[in-house]
Coordinates of N, CA and C in Angstrom, one line a residue:
X1244 N 0.8 -1.2 0.0 CA 0.0 0.0 0.0 C 0.9 1.2 0.0
X1245 N 0.7 2.2 -0.9 CA 1.4 3.4 -1.0 C 0.7 4.5 -0.2
X1246 N 1.5 5.3 0.4 CA 1.0 6.4 1.3 C 1.0 7.7 0.4
X1247 N -0.2 8.3 0.3 CA -0.3 9.5 -0.5 C -1.1 10.5 0.4
X1248 N -1.0 11.8 -0.1 CA -1.8 12.8 0.6 C -3.3 12.6 0.3
X1249 N -4.1 12.9 1.3 CA -5.5 12.8 1.2 C -6.2 13.9 2.0
X1250 N -7.1 14.6 1.4 CA -7.8 15.6 2.1 C -9.3 15.2 2.2
X1251 N -9.8 15.3 3.4 CA -11.3 14.9 3.6 C -12.0 16.3 3.9
X1252 N -13.0 16.6 3.0 CA -13.7 17.8 3.2 C -14.8 17.6 4.3
X1253 N -15.2 18.6 5.0 CA -16.2 18.4 6.0 C -17.6 18.1 5.4
X1254 N -18.4 17.3 6.1 CA -19.7 17.0 5.5 C -20.6 18.2 5.5
X1255 N -21.6 18.2 4.6 CA -22.5 19.4 4.5 C -23.3 19.5 5.8
X1256 N -23.7 18.4 6.4 CA -24.4 18.4 7.7 C -23.5 17.7 8.7
X1257 N -22.8 18.5 9.6 CA -21.9 17.9 10.6 C -22.5 17.2 11.8
X1258 N -23.8 17.0 11.8 CA -24.5 16.4 12.9 C -24.0 15.0 13.2
X1259 N -23.7 14.2 12.2 CA -23.2 12.8 12.5 C -21.8 12.9 13.1
X1260 N -21.0 13.9 12.7 CA -19.6 14.0 13.2 C -19.7 14.4 14.7
X1261 N -20.7 15.3 15.0 CA -20.9 15.6 16.4 C -21.3 14.5 17.3
X1262 N -22.2 13.7 16.7 CA -22.7 12.5 17.4 C -21.6 11.5 17.6
X1263 N -20.7 11.3 16.6 CA -19.6 10.4 16.8 C -18.6 10.9 17.9
X1264 N -18.4 12.2 17.8 CA -17.5 12.9 18.7 C -18.0 12.8 20.1
X1265 N -19.3 12.9 20.3 CA -19.9 12.7 21.6 C -19.7 11.3 22.1
X1266 N -19.8 10.3 21.3 CA -19.6 8.9 21.6 C -18.2 8.7 22.0
X1267 N -17.2 9.3 21.3 CA -15.8 9.1 21.6 C -15.4 9.9 22.9
X1268 N -16.2 10.9 23.3 CA -15.9 11.6 24.5 C -16.5 11.0 25.8
X1269 N -17.3 10.0 25.6 CA -18.0 9.3 26.7 C -16.9 8.6 27.6
X1270 N -17.2 8.5 28.9 CA -16.2 7.7 29.7 C -16.0 6.3 29.2
X1271 N -14.7 5.8 29.4 CA -14.4 4.5 29.0 C -15.1 3.4 29.8
X1272 N -15.6 2.4 29.2 CA -16.2 1.3 29.8 C -15.6 0.1 29.3
X1273 N -15.0 -0.7 30.2 CA -14.3 -1.9 29.7 C -12.9 -1.6 29.2
X1274 N -12.6 -2.3 28.0 CA -11.3 -2.2 27.4 C -11.1 -0.8 26.7
X1275 N -10.0 -0.8 25.9 CA -9.7 0.4 25.2 C -10.6 0.6 23.9
X1276 N -10.3 1.6 23.1 CA -11.0 1.8 21.9 C -10.7 0.8 20.9
X1277 N -11.7 0.5 20.0 CA -11.6 -0.5 19.0 C -12.4 -0.2 17.8
X1278 N -12.0 -0.7 16.7 CA -12.8 -0.7 15.5 C -13.5 -2.1 15.3
X1279 N -14.6 -2.1 14.7 CA -15.2 -3.4 14.4 C -15.3 -3.5 12.9
X1280 N -14.6 -4.5 12.3 CA -14.6 -4.7 10.9 C -15.9 -5.1 10.4
X1281 N -16.1 -5.1 9.1 CA -17.4 -5.4 8.5 C -17.8 -6.9 8.8
X1282 N -16.8 -7.7 9.0 CA -17.2 -9.1 9.4 C -17.3 -9.3 10.9
X1283 N -17.3 -8.2 11.7 CA -17.4 -8.3 13.1 C -16.2 -8.5 13.9
X1284 N -15.0 -8.5 13.2 CA -13.7 -8.6 13.9 C -13.4 -7.3 14.7
X1285 N -13.1 -7.5 15.9 CA -12.7 -6.3 16.8 C -11.3 -6.0 16.7
X1286 N -10.9 -4.8 16.3 CA -9.5 -4.4 16.2 C -9.2 -3.3 17.2
X1287 N -8.3 -3.6 18.2 CA -8.0 -2.7 19.2 C -7.2 -1.5 18.6
X1288 N -7.5 -0.3 19.1 CA -6.8 0.9 18.6 C -5.8 1.4 19.6
X1289 N -4.6 1.7 19.2 CA -3.6 2.4 20.1 C -4.2 3.7 20.5
X1290 N -3.9 4.2 21.7 CA -4.3 5.5 22.2 C -4.0 6.6 21.2
X1291 N -2.8 6.6 20.6 CA -2.4 7.6 19.7 C -3.4 7.7 18.5
X1292 N -3.8 6.6 18.0 CA -4.7 6.6 16.8 C -6.1 7.1 17.3
X1293 N -6.5 6.7 18.4 CA -7.8 7.1 19.0 C -7.8 8.7 19.1
X1294 N -6.7 9.3 19.6 CA -6.6 10.7 19.7 C -6.6 11.4 18.3
X1295 N -6.0 10.8 17.3 CA -6.0 11.4 16.0 C -7.4 11.4 15.4
X1296 N -8.1 10.2 15.6 CA -9.4 10.1 15.1 C -10.4 11.1 15.8
X1297 N -10.2 11.3 17.1 CA -11.0 12.3 17.8 C -10.7 13.7 17.3
X1298 N -9.4 14.0 17.1 CA -9.0 15.4 16.6 C -9.6 15.6 15.2
X1299 N -9.6 14.5 14.3 CA -10.2 14.7 13.0 C -11.7 14.9 13.1
X1300 N -12.4 14.2 13.9 CA -13.8 14.4 14.1 C -14.1 15.8 14.6
X1301 N -13.3 16.3 15.5 CA -13.5 17.6 16.0 C -13.4 18.6 14.9
X1302 N -12.3 18.5 14.1 CA -12.1 19.4 12.9 C -13.3 19.3 11.9
X1303 N -13.7 18.1 11.6 CA -14.7 18.0 10.6 C -16.1 18.5 11.1
X1304 N -16.3 18.3 12.4 CA -17.6 18.8 13.0 C -17.6 20.3 13.0
X1305 N -16.4 21.0 13.0 CA -16.4 22.4 13.0 C -16.3 23.0 11.5
X1306 N -16.5 22.1 10.6 CA -16.5 22.5 9.2 C -15.1 22.7 8.5
X1307 N -14.1 22.1 9.2 CA -12.8 22.2 8.6 C -12.4 21.0 7.8
X1308 N -11.6 21.1 6.8 CA -11.1 20.0 6.1 C -9.9 19.4 6.8
X1309 N -9.7 18.1 6.6 CA -8.6 17.4 7.3 C -7.7 16.8 6.2
X1310 N -6.4 17.0 6.4 CA -5.5 16.3 5.4 C -4.6 15.3 6.2
X1311 N -4.5 14.2 5.5 CA -3.6 13.1 6.0 C -2.4 13.0 5.0
X1312 N -1.2 13.2 5.5 CA -0.1 13.2 4.6 C 1.1 12.4 5.3
X1313 N 1.9 11.8 4.5 CA 3.0 11.1 5.0 C 4.0 12.1 5.6
X1314 N 4.7 11.7 6.6 CA 5.7 12.6 7.3 C 6.8 13.1 6.4
X1315 N 7.2 12.3 5.4 CA 8.3 12.6 4.5 C 7.8 13.5 3.4
X1316 N 6.6 13.9 3.3 CA 6.1 14.7 2.3 C 6.8 16.1 2.1
X1317 N 7.0 16.5 0.9 CA 7.7 17.8 0.6 C 6.6 18.8 0.5
X1318 N 6.8 20.0 1.1 CA 5.9 21.1 1.1 C 6.5 22.3 0.3
X1319 N 5.6 23.1 -0.3 CA 6.1 24.3 -0.9 C 6.3 25.3 0.3
X1320 N 7.0 26.4 0.0 CA 7.2 27.4 1.1 C 5.9 28.0 1.5
X1321 N 4.9 28.1 0.7 CA 3.6 28.6 1.0 C 2.9 27.7 2.0
X1322 N 2.9 26.4 1.7 CA 2.3 25.4 2.5 C 3.0 25.3 3.9
X1323 N 4.3 25.4 3.9 CA 5.1 25.3 5.1 C 4.8 26.5 6.0
X1324 N 4.7 27.7 5.4 CA 4.4 28.9 6.1 C 3.0 28.8 6.7
X1325 N 2.1 28.3 6.0 CA 0.7 28.2 6.5 C 0.6 27.3 7.7
X1326 N 1.3 26.2 7.6 CA 1.3 25.2 8.7 C 1.9 25.8 9.9
X1327 N 3.0 26.6 9.8 CA 3.6 27.2 11.0 C 2.8 28.5 11.4
X1328 N 2.0 29.0 10.6 CA 1.2 30.2 10.9 C 2.1 31.5 10.8
X1329 N 3.0 31.5 9.9 CA 3.8 32.6 9.6 C 3.7 33.0 8.2
X1330 N 4.2 34.2 7.8 CA 4.2 34.6 6.5 C 5.3 33.9 5.7
X1331 N 5.1 33.8 4.4 CA 6.1 33.1 3.5 C 7.4 33.8 3.6
X1332 N 7.5 35.1 3.6 CA 8.9 35.8 3.8 C 9.5 35.4 5.1
X1333 N 8.7 35.3 6.2 CA 9.3 34.9 7.5 C 9.8 33.4 7.4
X1334 N 9.1 32.6 6.7 CA 9.6 31.2 6.5 C 10.9 31.2 5.7
X1335 N 10.9 31.9 4.7 CA 12.1 31.9 3.8 C 13.3 32.4 4.6
X1336 N 13.1 33.4 5.5 CA 14.2 33.9 6.4 C 14.7 32.7 7.3
X1337 N 13.7 31.9 7.9 CA 14.1 30.8 8.7 C 14.9 29.8 7.9
X1338 N 14.5 29.5 6.7 CA 15.2 28.6 5.8 C 16.6 29.0 5.5
X1339 N 16.7 30.3 5.1 CA 18.0 30.8 4.8 C 19.0 31.0 6.0
X1340 N 18.4 31.1 7.2 CA 19.2 31.2 8.4 C 19.6 29.8 8.9
X1341 N 19.1 28.7 8.2 CA 19.5 27.4 8.6 C 18.7 26.8 9.7
X1342 N 17.6 27.5 10.1 CA 16.7 27.0 11.2 C 15.9 25.7 10.8
X1343 N 15.6 25.7 9.5 CA 14.8 24.5 9.0 C 15.5 24.1 7.7
X1344 N 15.9 22.8 7.6 CA 16.5 22.3 6.4 C 15.5 22.4 5.2
X1345 N 16.1 22.5 4.0 CA 15.2 22.5 2.8 C 16.0 22.1 1.6
X1346 N 15.3 21.7 0.6 CA 15.9 21.3 -0.7 C 15.5 22.4 -1.7
X1347 N 16.3 22.5 -2.8 CA 16.0 23.4 -3.8 C 16.3 22.7 -5.1
X1348 N 15.5 21.7 -5.5 CA 15.8 20.9 -6.7 C 15.8 21.7 -8.0
X1349 N 15.0 22.7 -8.1 CA 15.0 23.6 -9.2 C 15.1 25.0 -8.7
X1350 N 14.2 25.8 -9.1 CA 14.2 27.2 -8.6 C 13.5 27.4 -7.3
X1351 N 12.6 26.4 -6.9 CA 11.8 26.6 -5.8 C 12.2 25.7 -4.6
X1352 N 12.2 26.3 -3.4 CA 12.5 25.6 -2.2 C 11.4 24.6 -1.8
X1353 N 11.8 23.5 -1.3 CA 10.8 22.5 -0.8 C 11.3 22.1 0.7
X1354 N 10.3 21.9 1.5 CA 10.6 21.6 2.9 C 9.9 20.3 3.3
X1355 N 10.6 19.4 3.9 CA 10.1 18.1 4.4 C 9.2 18.4 5.6
X1356 N 8.0 17.8 5.6 CA 7.1 17.9 6.7 C 7.7 17.6 8.0
X1357 N 8.5 16.5 8.1 CA 9.1 16.1 9.4 C 10.1 17.1 9.8
X1358 N 10.8 17.8 8.9 CA 11.7 18.8 9.3 C 11.0 20.0 9.9
X1359 N 9.9 20.3 9.3 CA 9.0 21.4 9.7 C 8.4 21.2 11.1
X1360 N 8.0 19.9 11.3 CA 7.4 19.6 12.6 C 8.5 19.6 13.7
X1361 N 9.7 19.2 13.3 CA 10.8 19.2 14.3 C 11.1 20.6 14.7
X1362 N 11.2 21.5 13.7 CA 11.4 22.9 14.0 C 10.3 23.5 14.9
X1363 N 9.0 23.2 14.6 CA 7.9 23.6 15.4 C 8.1 23.2 16.9
X1364 N 8.5 21.9 17.1 CA 8.7 21.4 18.4 C 9.8 22.1 19.1
X1365 N 10.9 22.4 18.4 CA 12.1 23.1 19.0 C 11.6 24.5 19.4
X1366 N 10.9 25.2 18.5 CA 10.4 26.5 18.8 C 9.5 26.6 20.0
X1367 N 8.6 25.6 20.1 CA 7.8 25.5 21.3 C 8.6 25.4 22.6
X1368 N 9.6 24.5 22.5 CA 10.4 24.3 23.7 C 11.2 25.5 24.1
X1369 N 11.7 26.2 23.0 CA 12.4 27.5 23.3 C 11.5 28.5 23.9
X1370 N 10.3 28.6 23.4 CA 9.3 29.6 24.0 C 9.0 29.3 25.4
X1371 N 8.8 28.0 25.7 CA 8.5 27.5 27.1 C 9.7 27.8 28.0
X1372 N 10.9 27.6 27.5 CA 12.1 27.9 28.4 C 12.2 29.4 28.6
X1373 N 11.9 30.2 27.6 CA 12.0 31.7 27.8 C 10.9 32.1 28.8
X1374 N 9.7 31.6 28.7 CA 8.7 31.9 29.7 C 9.1 31.5 31.1
X1375 N 9.7 30.3 31.2 CA 10.2 29.9 32.5 C 11.2 30.8 33.1
X1376 N 12.1 31.3 32.2 CA 13.2 32.3 32.7 C 12.5 33.6 33.1
X1377 N 11.5 34.0 32.3 CA 10.8 35.3 32.7 C 10.2 35.2 34.0
X1378 N 9.5 34.0 34.3 CA 8.9 33.8 35.6 C 9.9 33.8 36.7
X1379 N 11.0 33.1 36.5 CA 12.0 33.0 37.5 C 12.6 34.3 37.8
X1380 N 12.9 35.1 36.8 CA 13.5 36.5 37.0 C 12.4 37.4 37.8
X1381 N 11.2 37.2 37.4 CA 10.1 38.0 38.0 C 9.9 37.6 39.5
X1382 N 10.0 36.3 39.7 CA 9.9 35.8 41.1 C 11.1 36.3 41.9
X1383 N 12.3 36.3 41.4 CA 13.5 36.7 42.1 C 13.4 38.2 42.4
X1384 N 12.7 39.0 41.5 CA 12.6 40.4 41.7 C 11.4 40.7 42.6
X1385 N 10.7 39.7 43.1 CA 9.6 39.9 44.0 C 8.3 40.4 43.3
X1386 N 8.2 40.2 42.0 CA 7.0 40.6 41.2 C 5.9 39.6 41.4
X1387 N 6.2 38.4 41.8 CA 5.1 37.4 42.0 C 5.1 37.1 43.5
X1388 N 3.9 37.1 44.1 CA 3.7 36.8 45.5 C 3.0 35.5 45.6
X1389 N 3.8 34.4 45.3 CA 3.3 33.0 45.4 C 3.6 32.5 46.8
X1390 N 2.7 31.7 47.3 CA 3.0 31.0 48.6 C 4.2 30.1 48.5
X1391 N 4.9 30.0 49.6 CA 6.2 29.2 49.5 C 6.0 27.8 49.0
X1392 N 4.9 27.2 49.3 CA 4.7 25.8 48.9 C 4.0 25.6 47.6
X1393 N 3.8 26.7 46.9 CA 3.2 26.6 45.5 C 4.2 26.1 44.5
X1394 N 3.7 25.2 43.6 CA 4.5 24.7 42.6 C 3.8 25.0 41.3
X1395 N 4.2 26.1 40.6 CA 3.6 26.5 39.3 C 3.7 25.3 38.3
X1396 N 2.7 25.1 37.5 CA 2.7 24.1 36.5 C 2.2 24.6 35.2
X1397 N 3.0 24.4 34.1 CA 2.5 24.8 32.8 C 2.0 23.6 32.1
X1398 N 0.8 23.7 31.5 CA 0.2 22.6 30.7 C 0.8 22.7 29.3
X1399 N 1.0 21.5 28.7 CA 1.5 21.5 27.3 C 0.4 22.1 26.4
X1400 N 0.8 22.8 25.4 CA -0.1 23.3 24.4 C -0.7 22.2 23.6
X1401 N -2.0 22.1 23.5 CA -2.8 21.1 22.7 C -2.5 19.7 23.2
X1402 N -1.9 19.6 24.4 CA -1.6 18.2 24.9 C -0.5 17.5 24.1
X1403 N 0.3 18.2 23.2 CA 1.2 17.5 22.4 C 2.7 17.5 22.9
X1404 N 2.9 18.2 24.0 CA 4.3 18.3 24.5 C 4.4 17.4 25.7

């Protein structure tokens, strides 16, 4: 089986997606999540796949399209910039600064999806470390009046970190 890019458009009436999402959000009873094949065979799902399916249902129920792409897929600079949520010129600056690897087979740059995702993860970690430093400096300067036994906790964005 070959892996290709596939985009699923949201349904015209998302009620079924909301119904499925509600069923997936219900408390677990018994074993883990599973698919039931057409012949009745039960196939246990890993938690990671269950989370992906729930995220896809959430997006579809909100009227968003969902794309499934292989991790090694090559993106244009416009696609890569959109995925990062930055302008194309900002992405090009990141590429030229060596922050994100890229190929230039012809006149146009191409970025591997896995390289882009790795950069995104590094950038998140760097932002989190910078915020931790800001909080530490502010605490040392007496700008935060936290109780002595308080342990501040930062939740990972989108549950991915």
